[in-house]
Coordinates of C-alpha atoms in Angstrom, one line a residue:
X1 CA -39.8 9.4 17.2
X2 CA -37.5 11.4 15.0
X3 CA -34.5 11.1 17.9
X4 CA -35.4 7.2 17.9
X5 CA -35.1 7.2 14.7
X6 CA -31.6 9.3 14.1
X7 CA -30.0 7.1 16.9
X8 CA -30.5 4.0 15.2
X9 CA -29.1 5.3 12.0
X10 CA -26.2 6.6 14.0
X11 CA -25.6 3.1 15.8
X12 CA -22.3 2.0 15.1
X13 CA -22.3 -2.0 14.5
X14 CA -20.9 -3.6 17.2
X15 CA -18.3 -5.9 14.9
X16 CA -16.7 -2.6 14.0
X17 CA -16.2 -1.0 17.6
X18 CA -14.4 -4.3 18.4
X19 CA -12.2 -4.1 15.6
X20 CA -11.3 -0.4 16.4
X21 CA -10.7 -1.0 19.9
X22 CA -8.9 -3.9 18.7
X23 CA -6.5 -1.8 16.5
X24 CA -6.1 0.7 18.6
X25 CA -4.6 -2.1 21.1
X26 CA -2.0 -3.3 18.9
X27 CA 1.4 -1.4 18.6
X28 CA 3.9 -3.9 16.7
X29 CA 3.0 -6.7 13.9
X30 CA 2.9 -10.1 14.5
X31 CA 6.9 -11.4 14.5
X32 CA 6.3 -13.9 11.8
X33 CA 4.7 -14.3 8.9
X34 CA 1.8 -16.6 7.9
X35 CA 2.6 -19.2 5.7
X36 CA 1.3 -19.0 2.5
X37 CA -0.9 -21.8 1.3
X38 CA 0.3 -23.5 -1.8
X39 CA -1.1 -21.6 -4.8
X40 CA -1.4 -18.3 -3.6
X41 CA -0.8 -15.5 -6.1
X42 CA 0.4 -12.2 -5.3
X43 CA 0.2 -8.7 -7.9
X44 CA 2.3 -6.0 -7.4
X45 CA 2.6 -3.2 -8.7
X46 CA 6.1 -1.3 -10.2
X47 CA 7.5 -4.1 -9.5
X48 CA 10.5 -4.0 -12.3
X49 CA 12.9 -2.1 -9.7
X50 CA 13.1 -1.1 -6.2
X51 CA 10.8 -2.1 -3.5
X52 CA 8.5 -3.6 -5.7
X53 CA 11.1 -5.7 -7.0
X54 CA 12.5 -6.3 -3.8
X55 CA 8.7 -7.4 -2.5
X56 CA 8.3 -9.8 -5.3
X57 CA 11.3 -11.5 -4.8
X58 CA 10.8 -12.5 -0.9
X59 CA 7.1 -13.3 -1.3
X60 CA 8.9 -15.9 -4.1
X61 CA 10.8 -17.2 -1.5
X62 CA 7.9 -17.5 0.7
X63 CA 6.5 -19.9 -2.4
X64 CA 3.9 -17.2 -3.7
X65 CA 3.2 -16.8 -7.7
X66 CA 3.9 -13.3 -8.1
X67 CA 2.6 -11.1 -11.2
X68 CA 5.5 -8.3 -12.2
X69 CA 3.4 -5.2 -12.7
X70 CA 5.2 -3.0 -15.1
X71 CA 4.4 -0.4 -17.5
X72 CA 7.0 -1.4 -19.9
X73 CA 6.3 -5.0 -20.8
X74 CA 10.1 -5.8 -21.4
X75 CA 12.1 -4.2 -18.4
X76 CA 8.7 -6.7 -16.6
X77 CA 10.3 -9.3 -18.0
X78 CA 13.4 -8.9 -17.7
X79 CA 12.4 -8.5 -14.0
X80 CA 10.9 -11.9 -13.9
X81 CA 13.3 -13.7 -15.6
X82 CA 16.0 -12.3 -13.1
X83 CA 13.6 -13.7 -10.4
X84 CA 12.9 -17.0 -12.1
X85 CA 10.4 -19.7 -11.3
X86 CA 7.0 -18.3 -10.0
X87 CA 7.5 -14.9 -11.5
X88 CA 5.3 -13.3 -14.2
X89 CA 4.6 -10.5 -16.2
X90 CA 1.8 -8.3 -16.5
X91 CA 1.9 -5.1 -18.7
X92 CA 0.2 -2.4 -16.5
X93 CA -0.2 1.5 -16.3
X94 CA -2.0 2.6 -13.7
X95 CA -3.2 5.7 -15.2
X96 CA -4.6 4.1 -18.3
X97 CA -7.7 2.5 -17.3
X98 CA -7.7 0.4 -20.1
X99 CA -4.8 -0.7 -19.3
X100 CA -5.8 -1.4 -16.2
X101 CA -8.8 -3.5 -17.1
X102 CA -6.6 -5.9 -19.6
X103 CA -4.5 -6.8 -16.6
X104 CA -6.8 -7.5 -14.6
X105 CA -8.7 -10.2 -17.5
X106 CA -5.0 -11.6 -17.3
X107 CA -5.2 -11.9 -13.8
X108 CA -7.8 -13.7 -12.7
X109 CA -7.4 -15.0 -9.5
X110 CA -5.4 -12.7 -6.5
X111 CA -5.0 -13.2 -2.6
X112 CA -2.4 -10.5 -2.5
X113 CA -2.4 -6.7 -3.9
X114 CA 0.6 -4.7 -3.2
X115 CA -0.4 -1.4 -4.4
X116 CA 3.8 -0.1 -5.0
X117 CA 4.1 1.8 -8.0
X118 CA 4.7 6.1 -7.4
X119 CA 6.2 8.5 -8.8
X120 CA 7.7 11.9 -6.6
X121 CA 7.5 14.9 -9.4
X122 CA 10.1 17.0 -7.1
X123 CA 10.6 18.1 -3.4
X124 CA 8.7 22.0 -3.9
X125 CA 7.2 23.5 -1.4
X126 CA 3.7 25.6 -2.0
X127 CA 5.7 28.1 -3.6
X128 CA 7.3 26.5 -6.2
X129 CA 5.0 23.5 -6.4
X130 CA 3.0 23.3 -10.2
X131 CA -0.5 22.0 -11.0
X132 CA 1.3 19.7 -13.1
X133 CA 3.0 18.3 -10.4
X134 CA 0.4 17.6 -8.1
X135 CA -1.7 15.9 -10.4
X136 CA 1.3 13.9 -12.1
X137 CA 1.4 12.7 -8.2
X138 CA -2.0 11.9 -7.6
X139 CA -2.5 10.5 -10.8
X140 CA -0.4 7.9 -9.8
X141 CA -0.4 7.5 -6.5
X142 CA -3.8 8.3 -5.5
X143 CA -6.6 7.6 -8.6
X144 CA -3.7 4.9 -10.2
X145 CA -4.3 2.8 -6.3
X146 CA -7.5 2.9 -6.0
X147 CA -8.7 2.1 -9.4
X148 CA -6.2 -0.4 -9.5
X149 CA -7.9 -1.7 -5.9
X150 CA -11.2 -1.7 -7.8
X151 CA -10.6 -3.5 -10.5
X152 CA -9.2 -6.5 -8.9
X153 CA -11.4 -6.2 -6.1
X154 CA -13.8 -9.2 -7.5
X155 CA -10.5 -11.5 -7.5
X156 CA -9.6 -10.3 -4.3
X157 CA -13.3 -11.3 -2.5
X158 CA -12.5 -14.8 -4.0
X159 CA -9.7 -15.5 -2.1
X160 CA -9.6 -16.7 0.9
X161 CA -6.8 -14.6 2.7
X162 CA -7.5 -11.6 0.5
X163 CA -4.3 -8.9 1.5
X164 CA -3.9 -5.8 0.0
X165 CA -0.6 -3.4 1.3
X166 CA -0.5 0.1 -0.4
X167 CA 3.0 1.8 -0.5
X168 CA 2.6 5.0 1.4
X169 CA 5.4 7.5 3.2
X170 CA 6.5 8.4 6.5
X171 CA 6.5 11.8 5.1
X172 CA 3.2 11.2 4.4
X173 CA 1.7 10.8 8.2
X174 CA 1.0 14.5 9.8
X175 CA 2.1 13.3 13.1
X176 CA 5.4 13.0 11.8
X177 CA 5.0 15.9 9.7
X178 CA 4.7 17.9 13.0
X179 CA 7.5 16.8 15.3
X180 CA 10.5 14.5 15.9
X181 CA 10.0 11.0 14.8
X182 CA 11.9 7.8 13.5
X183 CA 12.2 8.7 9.9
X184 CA 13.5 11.3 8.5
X185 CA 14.5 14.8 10.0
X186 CA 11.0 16.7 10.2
X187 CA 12.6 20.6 10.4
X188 CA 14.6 20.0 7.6
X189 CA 12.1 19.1 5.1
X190 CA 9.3 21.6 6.6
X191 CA 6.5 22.2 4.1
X192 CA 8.9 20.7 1.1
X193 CA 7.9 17.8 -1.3
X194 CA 3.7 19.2 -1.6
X195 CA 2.7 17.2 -4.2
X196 CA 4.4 14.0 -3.2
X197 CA 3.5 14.0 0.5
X198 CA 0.3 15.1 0.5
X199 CA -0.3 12.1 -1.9
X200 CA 0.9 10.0 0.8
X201 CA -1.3 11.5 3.8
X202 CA -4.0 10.7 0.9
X203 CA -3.0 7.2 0.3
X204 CA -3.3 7.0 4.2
X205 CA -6.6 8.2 4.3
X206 CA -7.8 5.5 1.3
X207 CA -6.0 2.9 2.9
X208 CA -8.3 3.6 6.1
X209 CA -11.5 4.4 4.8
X210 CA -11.2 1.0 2.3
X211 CA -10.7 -1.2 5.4
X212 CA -13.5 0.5 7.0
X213 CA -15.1 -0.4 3.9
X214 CA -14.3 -3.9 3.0
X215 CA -14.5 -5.0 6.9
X216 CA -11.9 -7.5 8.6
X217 CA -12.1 -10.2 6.0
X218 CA -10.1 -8.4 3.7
X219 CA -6.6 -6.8 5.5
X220 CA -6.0 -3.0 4.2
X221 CA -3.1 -1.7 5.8
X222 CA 0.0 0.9 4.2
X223 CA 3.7 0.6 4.9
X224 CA 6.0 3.6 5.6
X225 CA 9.1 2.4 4.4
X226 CA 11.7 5.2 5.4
X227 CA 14.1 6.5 2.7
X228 CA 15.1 3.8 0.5
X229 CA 18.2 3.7 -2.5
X230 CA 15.1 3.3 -5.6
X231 CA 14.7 5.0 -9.1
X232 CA 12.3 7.0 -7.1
X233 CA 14.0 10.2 -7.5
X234 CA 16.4 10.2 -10.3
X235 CA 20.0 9.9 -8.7
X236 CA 18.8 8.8 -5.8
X237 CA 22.1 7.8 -3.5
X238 CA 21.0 8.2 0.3
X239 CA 18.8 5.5 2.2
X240 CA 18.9 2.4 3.0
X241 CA 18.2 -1.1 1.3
X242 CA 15.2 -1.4 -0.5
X243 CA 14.8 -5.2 0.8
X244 CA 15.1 -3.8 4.3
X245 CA 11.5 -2.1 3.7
X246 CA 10.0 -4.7 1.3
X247 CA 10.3 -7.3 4.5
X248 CA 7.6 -5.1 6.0
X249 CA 5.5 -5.0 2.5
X250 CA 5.8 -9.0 3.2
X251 CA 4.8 -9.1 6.7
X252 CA 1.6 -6.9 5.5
X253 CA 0.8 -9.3 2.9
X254 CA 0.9 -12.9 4.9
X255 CA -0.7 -11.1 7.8
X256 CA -2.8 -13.9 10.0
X257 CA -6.3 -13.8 9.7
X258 CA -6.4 -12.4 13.2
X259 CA -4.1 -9.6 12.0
X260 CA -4.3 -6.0 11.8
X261 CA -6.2 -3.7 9.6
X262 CA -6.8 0.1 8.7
X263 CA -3.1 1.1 9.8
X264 CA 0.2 2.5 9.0
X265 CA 3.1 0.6 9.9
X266 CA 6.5 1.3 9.9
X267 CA 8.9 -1.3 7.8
X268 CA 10.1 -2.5 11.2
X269 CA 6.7 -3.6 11.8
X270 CA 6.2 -0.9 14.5
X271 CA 2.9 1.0 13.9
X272 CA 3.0 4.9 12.2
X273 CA 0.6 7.0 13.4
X274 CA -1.8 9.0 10.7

């Protein structure tokens, strides 16, 4: 009775073995976008400079209202003005919970989270790396994502093409960590950058588990967007275009109904591994 009774509590629901079979099939994303219905409204995050910026100026052009996030209410709206019509400002820090909770009253009604704003306190490796560091890194890029994913969570369940794309790292996936791969030179940066990749491999591993979660109505994937020219790291001069990566933000955020979730993909739409 007892075995009976285990194996029916282990009994994995048949919806979600098709959906992991299912991901497991697919190795690219779908080549072109879904188009947006009129009125949908996208939030994201950071979005005064960089990829954010970058994001919330092609989901414009792809007709959706997009809400600047920005902790400093004017550089956000200097942001939107430079984008122009469908562009807003939303005053957000993503460590302040109360913060947190006034933009999301402001913004009531969301189909699309892009969870972009991060900070990288310096490339240290265990030896040099500082408590301060690593939480200034997971502060942000860990506990500011997902309590920002909670609190608009209730919008989010209203919509009906909820998306939500978190901004992780190729230095963040442990495959890559561990051997040759597309994007970025693996033995050079050996055990370097603690606090800020091992807040990526833990974005990674929220970004699964919240798909698992929320099921295949709601799309959870993250986007490795290789070294990009951003305010990231102060003097930042190497990488490439920040719009080159923010297409693959976009492609995440009009996925079709029937597209992926609970992945890492690469900006060229090629999936990461974990």
């Amino acid at each position: 009775m007892r075995l009976e009774m285990h194996a029916r509590r282990c009994t994995i629901p048949t919806k979600s073995l098709e959906m992991e079979k299912y991901m497991n099939d697919i190795a690219r994303l779908p080549a072109t976008a879904r188009t947006p219905e009129p009125g949908t409204t996208a939030l994201v995050t950071g979005a005064n400079s960089g990829i954010g910026f970058a994001t919330a100026r092609q989901l414009l052009d792809h007709g959706v209202t997009v809400w600047i996030g920005a902790r400093d209410h004017e550089r956000g709206q200097r942001a939107a003005e430079q984008l122009g019509s469908g562009a807003y400002v939303v005053e957000i820090d993503v460590t302040d919970p109360a913060s947190i909770a006034a933009a999301a009253e402001q913004v009531r009604d969301l189909d699309i989270l892009v969870n972009n704003a991060g900070v990288n306190p310096g490339g240290d490796d265990i030896t040099g790396t500082s408590i301060e560091q690593l939480r200034a890194a997971y502060e942000t890029n860990v506990f500011g994502l997902i309590a920002v994913t909670q609190a608009f969570l209730p919008a989010l369940r209203r919509s009906a093409h909820p998306r939500i794309v978190n901004i992780s790292s190729g230095t963040g996936s442990l495959t890559w960590n561990s051997g040759p791969n597309p994007q970025f030179d693996w033995e050079r940066v050996q055990g370097g950058g603690l606090a800020y990749r091992s807040s990526k491999t833990a974005v990674n591993a929220v970004t699964m588990l919240t798909a698992q979660a929320l099921g295949d109505d709601v799309k959870v994937n993250a986007l490795a967007p290789g070294l990009r020219r951003t305010n990231l790291i102060a003097g930042m001069s190497a990488g490439g275009d920040a719009a080159e990566a923010a297409s693959g933000a976009v492609r995440l955020a009009l996925l079709p109904d029937d597209g992926p979730t609970g992945a890492l993909w690469s900006w060229d739409g090629t999936r990461a591994p974990w």
